[in-house]
XYZ file of C-alpha atoms in Angstrom:
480
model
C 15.016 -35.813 -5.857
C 14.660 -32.092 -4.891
C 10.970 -30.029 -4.919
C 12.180 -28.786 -8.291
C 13.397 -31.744 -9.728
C 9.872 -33.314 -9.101
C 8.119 -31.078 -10.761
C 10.262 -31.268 -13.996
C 10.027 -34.954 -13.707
C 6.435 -35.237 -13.929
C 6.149 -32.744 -16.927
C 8.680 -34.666 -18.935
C 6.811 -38.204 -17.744
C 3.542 -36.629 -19.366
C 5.198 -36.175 -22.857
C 4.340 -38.867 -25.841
C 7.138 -40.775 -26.502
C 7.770 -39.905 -29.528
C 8.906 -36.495 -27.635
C 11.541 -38.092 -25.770
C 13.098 -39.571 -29.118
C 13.379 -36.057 -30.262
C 14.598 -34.817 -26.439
C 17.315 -37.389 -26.333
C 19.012 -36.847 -29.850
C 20.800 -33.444 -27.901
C 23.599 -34.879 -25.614
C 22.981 -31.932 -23.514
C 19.840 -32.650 -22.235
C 20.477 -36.532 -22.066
C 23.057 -35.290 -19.556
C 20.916 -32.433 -18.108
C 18.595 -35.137 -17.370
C 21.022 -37.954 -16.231
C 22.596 -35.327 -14.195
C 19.247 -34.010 -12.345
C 16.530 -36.313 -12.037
C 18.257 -39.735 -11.567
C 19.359 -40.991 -7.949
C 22.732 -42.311 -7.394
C 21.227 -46.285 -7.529
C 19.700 -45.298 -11.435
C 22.874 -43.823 -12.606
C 25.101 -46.035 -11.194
C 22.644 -49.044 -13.567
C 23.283 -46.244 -16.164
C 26.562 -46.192 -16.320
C 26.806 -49.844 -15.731
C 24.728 -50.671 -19.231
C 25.903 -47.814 -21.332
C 29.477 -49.123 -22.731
C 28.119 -53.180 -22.734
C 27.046 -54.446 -26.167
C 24.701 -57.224 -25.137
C 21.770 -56.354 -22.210
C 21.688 -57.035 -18.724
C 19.437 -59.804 -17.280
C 17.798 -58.910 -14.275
C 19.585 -61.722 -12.333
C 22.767 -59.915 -12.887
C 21.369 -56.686 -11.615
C 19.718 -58.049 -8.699
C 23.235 -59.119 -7.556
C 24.406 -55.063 -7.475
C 21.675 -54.250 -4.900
C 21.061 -55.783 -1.295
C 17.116 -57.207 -0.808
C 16.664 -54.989 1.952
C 17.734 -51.420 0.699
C 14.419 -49.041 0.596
C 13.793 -45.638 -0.706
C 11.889 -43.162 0.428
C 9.289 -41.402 -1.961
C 6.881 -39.257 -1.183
C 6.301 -40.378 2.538
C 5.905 -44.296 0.912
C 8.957 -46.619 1.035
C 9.659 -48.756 -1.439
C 12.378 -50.825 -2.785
C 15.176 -49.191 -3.888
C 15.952 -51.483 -7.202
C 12.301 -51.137 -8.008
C 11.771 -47.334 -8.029
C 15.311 -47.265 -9.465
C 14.365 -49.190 -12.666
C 11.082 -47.735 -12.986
C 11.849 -44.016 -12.714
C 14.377 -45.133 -15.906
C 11.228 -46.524 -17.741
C 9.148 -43.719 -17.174
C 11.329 -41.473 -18.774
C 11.685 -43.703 -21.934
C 15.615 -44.507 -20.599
C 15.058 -47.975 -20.224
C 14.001 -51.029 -22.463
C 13.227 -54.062 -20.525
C 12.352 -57.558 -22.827
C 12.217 -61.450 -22.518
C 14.490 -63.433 -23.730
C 13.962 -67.139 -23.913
C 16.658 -68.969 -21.483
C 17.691 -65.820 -19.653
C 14.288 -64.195 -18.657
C 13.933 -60.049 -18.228
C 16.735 -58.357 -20.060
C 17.301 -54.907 -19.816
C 19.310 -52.169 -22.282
C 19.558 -48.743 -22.633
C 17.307 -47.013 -25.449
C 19.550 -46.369 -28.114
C 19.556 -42.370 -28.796
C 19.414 -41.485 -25.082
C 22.666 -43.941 -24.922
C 24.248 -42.591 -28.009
C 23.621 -38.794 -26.533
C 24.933 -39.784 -23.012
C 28.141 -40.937 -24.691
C 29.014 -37.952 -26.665
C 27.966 -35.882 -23.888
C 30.842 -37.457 -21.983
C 33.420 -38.134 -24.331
C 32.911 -35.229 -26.481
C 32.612 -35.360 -30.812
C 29.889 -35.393 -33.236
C 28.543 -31.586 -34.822
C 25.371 -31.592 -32.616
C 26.546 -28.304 -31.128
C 23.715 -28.840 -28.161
C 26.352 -27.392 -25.542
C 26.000 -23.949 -27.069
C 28.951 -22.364 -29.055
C 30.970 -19.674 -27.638
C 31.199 -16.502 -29.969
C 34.509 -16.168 -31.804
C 34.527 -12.240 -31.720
C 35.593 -10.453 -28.323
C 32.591 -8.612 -27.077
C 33.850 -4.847 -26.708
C 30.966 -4.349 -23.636
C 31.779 -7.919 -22.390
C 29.050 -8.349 -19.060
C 31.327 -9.007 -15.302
C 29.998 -11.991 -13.321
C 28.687 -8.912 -10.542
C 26.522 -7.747 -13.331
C 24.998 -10.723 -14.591
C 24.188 -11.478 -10.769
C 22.824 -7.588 -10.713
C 20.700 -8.607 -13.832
C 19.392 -11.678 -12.635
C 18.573 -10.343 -8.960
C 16.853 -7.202 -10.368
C 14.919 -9.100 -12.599
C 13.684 -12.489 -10.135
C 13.160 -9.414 -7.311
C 10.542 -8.063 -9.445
C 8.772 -10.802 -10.580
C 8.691 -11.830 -6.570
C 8.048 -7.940 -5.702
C 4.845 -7.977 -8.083
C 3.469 -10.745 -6.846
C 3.385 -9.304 -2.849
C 2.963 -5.727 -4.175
C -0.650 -5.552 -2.587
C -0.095 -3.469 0.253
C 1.076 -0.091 -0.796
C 4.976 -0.904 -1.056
C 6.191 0.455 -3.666
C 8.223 -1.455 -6.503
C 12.241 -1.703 -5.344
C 14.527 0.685 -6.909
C 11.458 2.329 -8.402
C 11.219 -0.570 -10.792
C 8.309 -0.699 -13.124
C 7.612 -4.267 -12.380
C 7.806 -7.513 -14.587
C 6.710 -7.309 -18.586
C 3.334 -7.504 -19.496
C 4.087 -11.522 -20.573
C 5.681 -12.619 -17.225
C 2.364 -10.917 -15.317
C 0.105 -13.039 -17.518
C 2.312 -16.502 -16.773
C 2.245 -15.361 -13.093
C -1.335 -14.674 -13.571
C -2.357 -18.612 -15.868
C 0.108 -20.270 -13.147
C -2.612 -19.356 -10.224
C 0.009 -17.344 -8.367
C -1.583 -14.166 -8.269
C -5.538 -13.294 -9.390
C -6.898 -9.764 -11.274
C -9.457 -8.502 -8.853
C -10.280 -5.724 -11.329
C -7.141 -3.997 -12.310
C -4.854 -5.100 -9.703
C -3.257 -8.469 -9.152
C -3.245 -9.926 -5.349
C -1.199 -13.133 -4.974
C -2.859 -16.364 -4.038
C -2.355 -19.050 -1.841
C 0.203 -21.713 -4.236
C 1.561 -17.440 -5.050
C 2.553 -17.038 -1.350
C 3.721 -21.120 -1.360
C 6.255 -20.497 -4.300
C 7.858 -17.707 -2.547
C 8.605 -20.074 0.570
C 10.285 -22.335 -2.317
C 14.110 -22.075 -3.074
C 15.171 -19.970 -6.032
C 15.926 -22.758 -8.248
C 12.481 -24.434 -7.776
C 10.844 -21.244 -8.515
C 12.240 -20.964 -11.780
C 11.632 -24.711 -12.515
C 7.990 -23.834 -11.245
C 7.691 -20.153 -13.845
C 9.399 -22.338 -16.883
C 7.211 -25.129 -16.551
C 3.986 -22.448 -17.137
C 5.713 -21.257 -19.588
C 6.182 -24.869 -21.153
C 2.322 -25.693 -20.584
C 1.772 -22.147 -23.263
C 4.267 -23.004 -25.373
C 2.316 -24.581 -28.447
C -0.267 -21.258 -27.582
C 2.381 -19.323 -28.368
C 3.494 -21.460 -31.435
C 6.269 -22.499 -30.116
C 7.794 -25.933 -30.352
C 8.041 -27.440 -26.524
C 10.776 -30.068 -27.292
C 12.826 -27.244 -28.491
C 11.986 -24.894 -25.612
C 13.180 -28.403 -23.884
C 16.245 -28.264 -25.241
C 17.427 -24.819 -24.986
C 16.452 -24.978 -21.298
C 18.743 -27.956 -20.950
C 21.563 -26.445 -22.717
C 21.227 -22.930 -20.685
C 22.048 -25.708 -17.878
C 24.895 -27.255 -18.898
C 26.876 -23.484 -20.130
C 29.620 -21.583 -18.327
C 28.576 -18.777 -16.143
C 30.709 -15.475 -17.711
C 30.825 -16.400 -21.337
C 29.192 -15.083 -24.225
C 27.302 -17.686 -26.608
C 26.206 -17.042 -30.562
C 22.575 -16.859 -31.820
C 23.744 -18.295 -34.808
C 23.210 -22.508 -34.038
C 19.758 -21.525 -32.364
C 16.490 -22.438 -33.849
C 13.679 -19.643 -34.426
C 11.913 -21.103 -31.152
C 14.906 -20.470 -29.088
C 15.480 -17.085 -30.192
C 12.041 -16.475 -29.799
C 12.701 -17.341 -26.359
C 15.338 -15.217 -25.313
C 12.962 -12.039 -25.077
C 11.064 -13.716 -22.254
C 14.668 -15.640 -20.981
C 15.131 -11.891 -19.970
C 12.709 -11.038 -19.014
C 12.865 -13.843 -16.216
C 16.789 -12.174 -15.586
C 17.810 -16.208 -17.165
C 19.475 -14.943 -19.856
C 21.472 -11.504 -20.624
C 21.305 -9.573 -23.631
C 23.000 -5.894 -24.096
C 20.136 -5.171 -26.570
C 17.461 -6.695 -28.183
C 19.343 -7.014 -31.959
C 22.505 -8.162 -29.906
C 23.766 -11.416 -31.779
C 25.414 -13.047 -28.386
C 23.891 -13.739 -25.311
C 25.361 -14.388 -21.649
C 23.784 -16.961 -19.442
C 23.161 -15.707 -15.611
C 23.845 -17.941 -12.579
C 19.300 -18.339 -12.328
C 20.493 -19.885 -16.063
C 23.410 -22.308 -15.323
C 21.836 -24.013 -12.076
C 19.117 -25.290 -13.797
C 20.280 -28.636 -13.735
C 21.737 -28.736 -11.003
C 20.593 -28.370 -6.925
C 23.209 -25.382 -6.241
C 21.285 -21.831 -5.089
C 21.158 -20.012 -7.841
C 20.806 -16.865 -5.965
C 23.357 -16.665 -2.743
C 22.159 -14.136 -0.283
C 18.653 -13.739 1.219
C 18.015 -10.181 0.101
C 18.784 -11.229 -3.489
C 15.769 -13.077 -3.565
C 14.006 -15.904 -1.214
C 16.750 -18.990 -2.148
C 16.871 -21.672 0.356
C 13.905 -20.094 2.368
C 12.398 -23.151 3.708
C 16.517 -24.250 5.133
C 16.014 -23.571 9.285
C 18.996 -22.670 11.501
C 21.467 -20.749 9.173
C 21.482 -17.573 11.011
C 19.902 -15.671 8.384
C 16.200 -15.131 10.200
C 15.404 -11.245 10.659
C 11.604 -11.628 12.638
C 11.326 -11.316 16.204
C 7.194 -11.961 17.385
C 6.309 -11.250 20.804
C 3.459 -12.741 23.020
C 1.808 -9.642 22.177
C 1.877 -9.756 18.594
C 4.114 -7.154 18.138
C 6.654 -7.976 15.208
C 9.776 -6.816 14.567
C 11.915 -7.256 11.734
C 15.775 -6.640 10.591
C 15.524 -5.893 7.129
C 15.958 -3.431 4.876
C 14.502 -5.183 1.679
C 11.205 -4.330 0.083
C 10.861 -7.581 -1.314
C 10.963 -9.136 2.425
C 8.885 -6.251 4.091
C 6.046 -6.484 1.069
C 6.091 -9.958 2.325
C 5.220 -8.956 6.374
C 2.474 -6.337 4.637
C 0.246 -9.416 3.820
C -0.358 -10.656 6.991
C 0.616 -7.738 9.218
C 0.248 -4.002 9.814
C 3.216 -2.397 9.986
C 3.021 0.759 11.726
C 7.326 1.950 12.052
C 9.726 1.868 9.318
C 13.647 2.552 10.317
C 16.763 2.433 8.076
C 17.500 -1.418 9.225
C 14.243 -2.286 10.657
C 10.318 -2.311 10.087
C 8.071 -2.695 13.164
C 4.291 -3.371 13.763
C 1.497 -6.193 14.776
C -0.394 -8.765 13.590
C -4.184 -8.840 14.392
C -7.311 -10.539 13.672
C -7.952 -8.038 10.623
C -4.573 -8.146 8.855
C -4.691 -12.122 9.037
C -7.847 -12.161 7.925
C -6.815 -10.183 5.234
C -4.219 -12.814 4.491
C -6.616 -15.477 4.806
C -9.031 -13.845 2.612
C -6.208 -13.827 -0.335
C -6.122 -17.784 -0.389
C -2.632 -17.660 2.576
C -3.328 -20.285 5.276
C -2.369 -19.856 8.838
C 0.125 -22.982 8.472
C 1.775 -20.927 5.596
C 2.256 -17.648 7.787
C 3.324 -19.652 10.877
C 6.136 -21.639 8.155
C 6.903 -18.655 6.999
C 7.705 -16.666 10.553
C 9.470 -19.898 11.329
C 11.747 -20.168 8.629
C 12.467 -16.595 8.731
C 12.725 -16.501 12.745
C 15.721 -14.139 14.130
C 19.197 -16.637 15.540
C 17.972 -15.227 19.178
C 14.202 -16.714 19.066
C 15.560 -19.788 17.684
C 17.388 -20.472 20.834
C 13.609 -20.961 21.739
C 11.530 -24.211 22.125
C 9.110 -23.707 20.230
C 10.560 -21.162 18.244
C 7.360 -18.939 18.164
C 5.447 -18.229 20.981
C 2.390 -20.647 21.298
C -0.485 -18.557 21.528
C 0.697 -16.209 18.869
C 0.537 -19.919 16.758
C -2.900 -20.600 18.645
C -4.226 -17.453 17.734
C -3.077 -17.103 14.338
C -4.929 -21.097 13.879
C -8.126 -19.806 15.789
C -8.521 -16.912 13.613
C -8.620 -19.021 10.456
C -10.861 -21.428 11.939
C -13.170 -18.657 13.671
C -14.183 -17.516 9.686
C -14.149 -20.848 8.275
C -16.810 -21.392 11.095
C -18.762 -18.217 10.279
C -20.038 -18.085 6.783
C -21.839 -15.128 5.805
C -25.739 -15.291 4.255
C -27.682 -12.773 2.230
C -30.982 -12.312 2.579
C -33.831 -10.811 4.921
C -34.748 -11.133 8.652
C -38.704 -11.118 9.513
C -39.694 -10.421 13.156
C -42.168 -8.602 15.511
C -45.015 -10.861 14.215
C -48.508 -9.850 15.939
C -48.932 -13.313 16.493
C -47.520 -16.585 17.150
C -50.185 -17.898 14.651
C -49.125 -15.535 12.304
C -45.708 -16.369 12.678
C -46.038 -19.936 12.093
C -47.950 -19.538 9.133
C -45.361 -17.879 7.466
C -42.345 -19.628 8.833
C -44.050 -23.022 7.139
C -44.238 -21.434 4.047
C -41.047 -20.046 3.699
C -39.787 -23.683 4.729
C -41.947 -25.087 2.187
C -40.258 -23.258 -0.557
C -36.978 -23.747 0.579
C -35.913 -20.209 1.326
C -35.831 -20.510 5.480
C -31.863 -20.761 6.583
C -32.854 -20.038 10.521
C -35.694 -19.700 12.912
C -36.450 -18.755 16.539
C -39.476 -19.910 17.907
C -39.056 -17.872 21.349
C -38.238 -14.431 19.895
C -40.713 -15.124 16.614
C -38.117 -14.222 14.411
C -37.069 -16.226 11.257
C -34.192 -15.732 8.205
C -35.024 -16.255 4.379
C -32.600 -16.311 1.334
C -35.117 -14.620 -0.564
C -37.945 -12.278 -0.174
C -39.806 -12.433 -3.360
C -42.109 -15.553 -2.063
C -42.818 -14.981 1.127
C -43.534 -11.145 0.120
C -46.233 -12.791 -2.421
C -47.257 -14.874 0.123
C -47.811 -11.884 2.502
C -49.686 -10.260 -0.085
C -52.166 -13.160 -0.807
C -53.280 -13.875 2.997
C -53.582 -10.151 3.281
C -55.996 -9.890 -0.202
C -57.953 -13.074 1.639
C -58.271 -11.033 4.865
C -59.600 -7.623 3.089
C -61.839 -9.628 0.644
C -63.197 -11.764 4.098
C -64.158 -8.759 5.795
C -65.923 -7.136 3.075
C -67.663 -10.232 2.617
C -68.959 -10.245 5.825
């Protein structure tokens, strides 16, 4: 199961089930679903119980598998049979029973079976796999500018997020609508620090993701505000599904979709999902970002269309050189890709092809300061490493990794404290008498006996304190 697939398999696991009886009365996303988030061993049980009348014991199905097959999930193996059956239970695919005489039965639930069927054999009026307009469409969109579309619009959700640095938006752009920066913004990939935005650490994560899991990742926000927006999420469900399962290049009527789903397609293109020559327009295209959804294929093909199989090492596409000096050097021309570098390094030369500069212990700070990690820039330089320092081993040089590591440690080790330093006591007596105090109270953080010198978190007490012994001292002398 892919990064993105995960993460759309745990939403859907966290709906009621009376949510999945609703989800699995569209064939579409019965498929969408059988399709994406099912391994081979779960379909293949599928498929074996979806044209049999009576259920399958578990005896039967036992026979199918061998004892020793595992699976590996999450870093934990486990039988493969097992986390086969029970991924099919948790999403509400699977009924398992006793019957008397032949133990644990097991059947398919009856509308995700019933959907599954007409998704593959076709019939029925649920028109889930979108209808095709009838009407020629007189400014009928090319497959280069759907891809256009879709690019432009992903590259500026991805340029706004890394837009802290000074680079300017691509194309001179104005940037991502108003409601995309506010999902960015309740998704905790980028934070207002007054009235700018500066991505965060799980911001700078998603960009190392593939395309198609960072749409997965944007739609399931936007699922999770759904019912704020009044919006019903099983139909925002199933118009996701459908976008899935339609043909890149053809033109689909409004006219089957609910209010929801039209509702939708304003921020469906805002995403670059979905095409539309106007707002009023009564047909819509899907883009490519639209008809991988449910499936594993890149939705976006080349690197400076976006950051689609980012985290994939050795395919000749890296443009950084790093030296042992820190210099850096890299072989783009794409803002996206050299807003990226400004986080965590100072770039110093542009050229037509190429962008050159350093990192240092200020601009990963800086980094560091914004929630990035040191393992996250070292990933990062990694994955994005040019074919001629990948004929390295290591890849990077070492002490550029060191360093980078030592420089998040050295401020996790040094914690700054505000408050107020006493010293040049006339006394040691004196010092000690106020050192107790202020330890008393609870306001002392550090102390040095030698140099008579001592660090408070506060003032106000100790300045009281002062102020008392010195009162005692004036009243003692006039007393005497």
């Amino acid at each position: 199961m892919s990064a993105s697939s995960l993460r759309s398999f745990e939403y859907l696991e966290s709906l009621p089930g009376r949510d999945f009886k609703r989800l699995y009365q569209r064939p579409s996303t019965a498929l969408a679903i059988f399709r994406r988030m099912l391994p081979h061993l779960a379909k293949t049980f599928v498929m074996a119980m979806l044209y049999i009348t009576d259920p399958l014991t578990l005896s039967e199905l036992e026979l199918w598998v061998r004892p020793d097959s595992k699976r590996h999930v999450l870093h934990v193996i486990m039988p493969a049979k097992e986390y086969a059956l029970s991924l099919l239970s948790r999403l509400h695919i699977l009924n398992t029973s006793s019957v008397p005489g032949q133990g644990q039965v097991l059947s398919l639930t009856n509308d995700f079976a019933t959907s599954l069927r007409l998704s593959l054999t076709g019939g029925g009026h649920h028109q889930s796999f979108g209808v095709p307009c009838d009407t020629p469409d007189r400014h009928k969109a090319s497959l280069e500018s759907l891809d256009a579309f879709a690019r432009s619009q992903w590259e500026g959700i991805l340029h706004y997020m890394v837009d802290t640095a000074g680079v300017g938006m691509q194309d001179g752009g104005e940037g991502p609508s108003h409601g995309v920066k506010k999902l960015l913004e309740l998704g905790g990939l980028v934070q207002m620090k007054g009235s700018y935005a500066t991505i965060t650490q799980a911001g700078f994560s998603f960009l190392l993701q593939e395309v198609n899991a960072q749409v997965w990742t944007l739609l399931l926000f936007y699922l999770d505000s759904a019912e704020a927006l009044n919006m019903d999420k099983v139909d925002v469900l199933h118009f996701l599904f459908m976008l899935g399962s339609l043909e890149l290049g053809q033109d689909y009527s409004l006219a089957t979709l609910t209010a929801t789903q039209i509702q939708m397609l304003e921020d469906l293109r805002d995403f670059g999902i979905v095409y539309q020559r106007k707002p009023s327009s009564k047909r819509f295209y899907p883009t490519r970002l639209a008809t991988t959804l449910t499936s594993d294929a890149g939705a976006l093909r080349s690197v400076n269309a976006g950051f689609d199989n980012a985290l994939r090492s050795g395919d000749g596409k890296g443009f950084i050189v790093i030296e042992t000096n820190y210099r850096i050097y890299a072989y783009t021309s794409s803002p996206l890709q050299i807003a990226v570098l400004n986080l965590f390094a100072k770039l110093e030369t542009r050229f037509p092809n190429m962008v050159s500069g350093r990192i240092s212990r200020k601009s990963i700070r800086v980094a560091i300061h914004m929630g990035i990690t040191s393992d996250q820039i070292i990933s990062y330089l990694t994955t994005h490493a040019h074919p001629q320092m990948r004929k390295n081993v290591p890849i990077l040089p070492p002490t550029v990794v060191d360093q980078i590591r030592l420089w998040q440690i050295e401020g996790e080790r040094m914690k700054p404290t505000v408050g107020y330093l006493f010293k040049d006591f006339a006394s040691g007596q004196e010092y000690e008498g106020i050192c107790k105090y202020a330890e008393e109270v609870g306001v002392l953080v550090w102390k040095n006996d030698a140099k008579r010198m001592f660090f408070v978190t506060r003032v106000e007490q100790v300045k009281k304190f002062l102020e008392n012994k010195a009162k005692s001292a004036a009243a003692g002398a006039n007393g005497g």
